[in-house]
Amino acid sequence: MSKTRSIRWDKLDNTANLFPSIAGESMTNVYRISVTLTDEIDSEKLQEALDIVLPKFGLFNVRLRMGVFWNYFEENGKKAPKVHEENTFPCRFIRPNKNHSYLFRVTYYKNRINLEVFHVLTDGMGGINFLRELTYQYLRLTHPEIAKLKGNSLTQGTSLNREDSFVKNYKSSKPSGFNRQKAYLLKLEKVPDGEFGLIHGMMPVSQLKQVCHRYGVSINDYLVACFVWSVYQECFHGMPNDMPVRVAVPVNLRPYFDSVTTKNFFVMISAEFRPQNSSYTFEEVLKIVTDSINSQISKEHLEDLFSYSVSNQKNILMRPVPLFIKNLAMKAVYTQSALANTTTITNIGNIKVEPEYEPYITGFYSFIPMSKGQPMKGTICSYKDTLVFTFSSILADTMIQRSFFKKLVNDGVEVTIETN
């Protein structure tokens, strides 16, 4: 008798457990990473590339299943989702029953390939991993001269590790380190339902480094401070306010805990500015924001942040609680923490590609969707000497974005704007 192959399954990582309980049409938790190429996209070749790459990534080749006590992943095995030309606003909710049960989508527009990922699968690092290999495979199919050199295998540095690094590295009995005090929220007129505004600001990394060297801060600290400064100028008009501007800043934990996992492995810290006096200078705001961030960047504090959540997950009293009750509890905790931040600014980092593919790749973009209480967010990524700061927003007014880029220009950074 022939043996039936068993279907593989996998647990969700500690952070991923939250996303199914809060995701929906109005809060999709679907982020996008895009790559632009020198030539227009061949849809048939892109589909062929996805068909080749997907089976090699167990992390993406899954569907989400609902258990009695927890959600879990199950090996999918269906055909790859259909690649199609982009014809809607980005970061829409992914309905698995209309997507071959997969939790990601691939679209294209002119010379751009878009990967959109439900955050339950992985964070930005895992998304970059997959998009990069998809792009390599596509370029090998469209440029035979590369295929002769590289074949169809994944590049040596691409990780397929799927450990839950939260569980591996947590320490028990840690107190919660999350701020739950309500922050200033951007309650401005919104665009019509379903619309999604994007503004990409492209700038030379070399110029940005010069400005940051002059201020004595990192690029990330400077850009977060520029956002805080813009809110202070445009919404507070330079006056005191009881509500703090608080920016959630995701921190990639892999370097701190020697991890190469492709699952989610990040925590949120918060950069806070509370305008208690009148007429702060930008330098003063920058110092407050930088000190706020740096005071939280230590392995011990980062460990405290995720250990609290993992301890709750592993609590023996929580295990037999039905999933629908856990979902209600997670929604309540999420709502409280979400309203504690004015916005989120995430830094995907510098994206590098293999030298053989560089002549065919012109750049990368990334952005994240809206969430409860946060109608505007920012995303940073760079490729070679170009950094892109993307504002994603459902607000009708662009005064904060204008003020942000104006500050950069006044500091000596040349900015090129692209928007939908």
Phi, psi and omega in degrees: 000139179284143180276135177277129180290129180285147178276127182280148178225166184207149175284155170282147175288171187302316180289322183298333180302333182286319194298318179298333183282340185244350187281146177186189183300323184272344179216085195281333186055035177247116179258164181234139167233130183236151174233138177252136182248172181283334183243159176294152186281135172267110187297322181293320179290325179294319177297318179298319179297318179296319179299327180281318188281321187306313181299341180277347182248093179301330181298323182267340185271053183222165169235157182267130179239150180259119176264184179286322185248330179213155167287158176209162176265145175230141178307132185278290177085352178282172175301151178300150177301152184287126174284137178211162179290139182294131180218014179223178172292153185281171173060032176290158178300136180266116176266107185305324183291347176251011186222035182055028179072007180277159185249025176212164174221154176236123175232174178214159174206118184054249182255022184243135173253129181247130171247122176245131190231129170290126189301345179298333181284309189191167175268193184299326181295318177294323178295318177298316177310309185289314181298321181297314180292325176297318179294316178302313182296318178299316180293328176293327179285328183265347180228089184305334181296331176282320182302323179298330183274324194247339183070205183246013183275161175288154179290154188300326185275000182281119181277141172243013183295134183234029179288154171272095184290341174297308182294322182295326189251000185285156173243134186287163174059043175261139178286158177294133178253009184275143178275126181246008177284136185294139180258172173293130182248146182276091182260075181244170180301139183254159175286166179302150180307136178095342179274160187208112184268137179232136171227116176263127173250113183259132186212153179290129178299322182299318178292320180297320178297321179297316179296315182292326176296322179296322179276344181076035181226171176279163178300317182298314180298319181297314183291322175297317180295324178297323176294313180301318179299321181293319177294318180300319182284314188274327183259323179265345182055036177074014183255162177296156179206142181287335183267131179281149166276119184232125183250120175284129182237108177294139179243122175290120185273350187302315180295332184280335186236019175052051183248146174236023181297149175261359173279174176303134173204079180208162171226164178257130165250171182231128172268124187240138173227119180245105185282091183273339179240179179265153168059057170289143171275165178298321180300322179292317177297317180300317180295317180297315180294315181297315178298322179298316180292310185296330180292344182253353183268083171214150182301321183295315181292317179299321178297319178300320185298313183272339180295327178298315181293317181294321179300320177295318180297322184269357179301126185298334180283337181277333187303315182278002180287128181302151185300321184295329177285319176300320180298318178297318180293317180294322178298317181296315179295319180297314182302317180296317181286326181295321181284357177274001181228141177287322182201178172233134174235116183247140181249107179290335179095189180275122182265124180246148178232162178298143185305326183297335185261348184305320182297343185256356184243127183255339180176173178228149173230156174206146173201163185238156184276177179287161174216175185303123178080356183234086182280357178220136178220164180231146178224138181243132168209158181218155177214122186056236185258019179242122173256138178243121172256118183250126169266123169252134190205149170245019176268140182287325182274141180248027184296323181292317179297318179299315181296320180300306183289330176297321179297316179299315181297317179296333178276358175103016179258126178279124184240131173252130185257137174225135186210157173264000000 
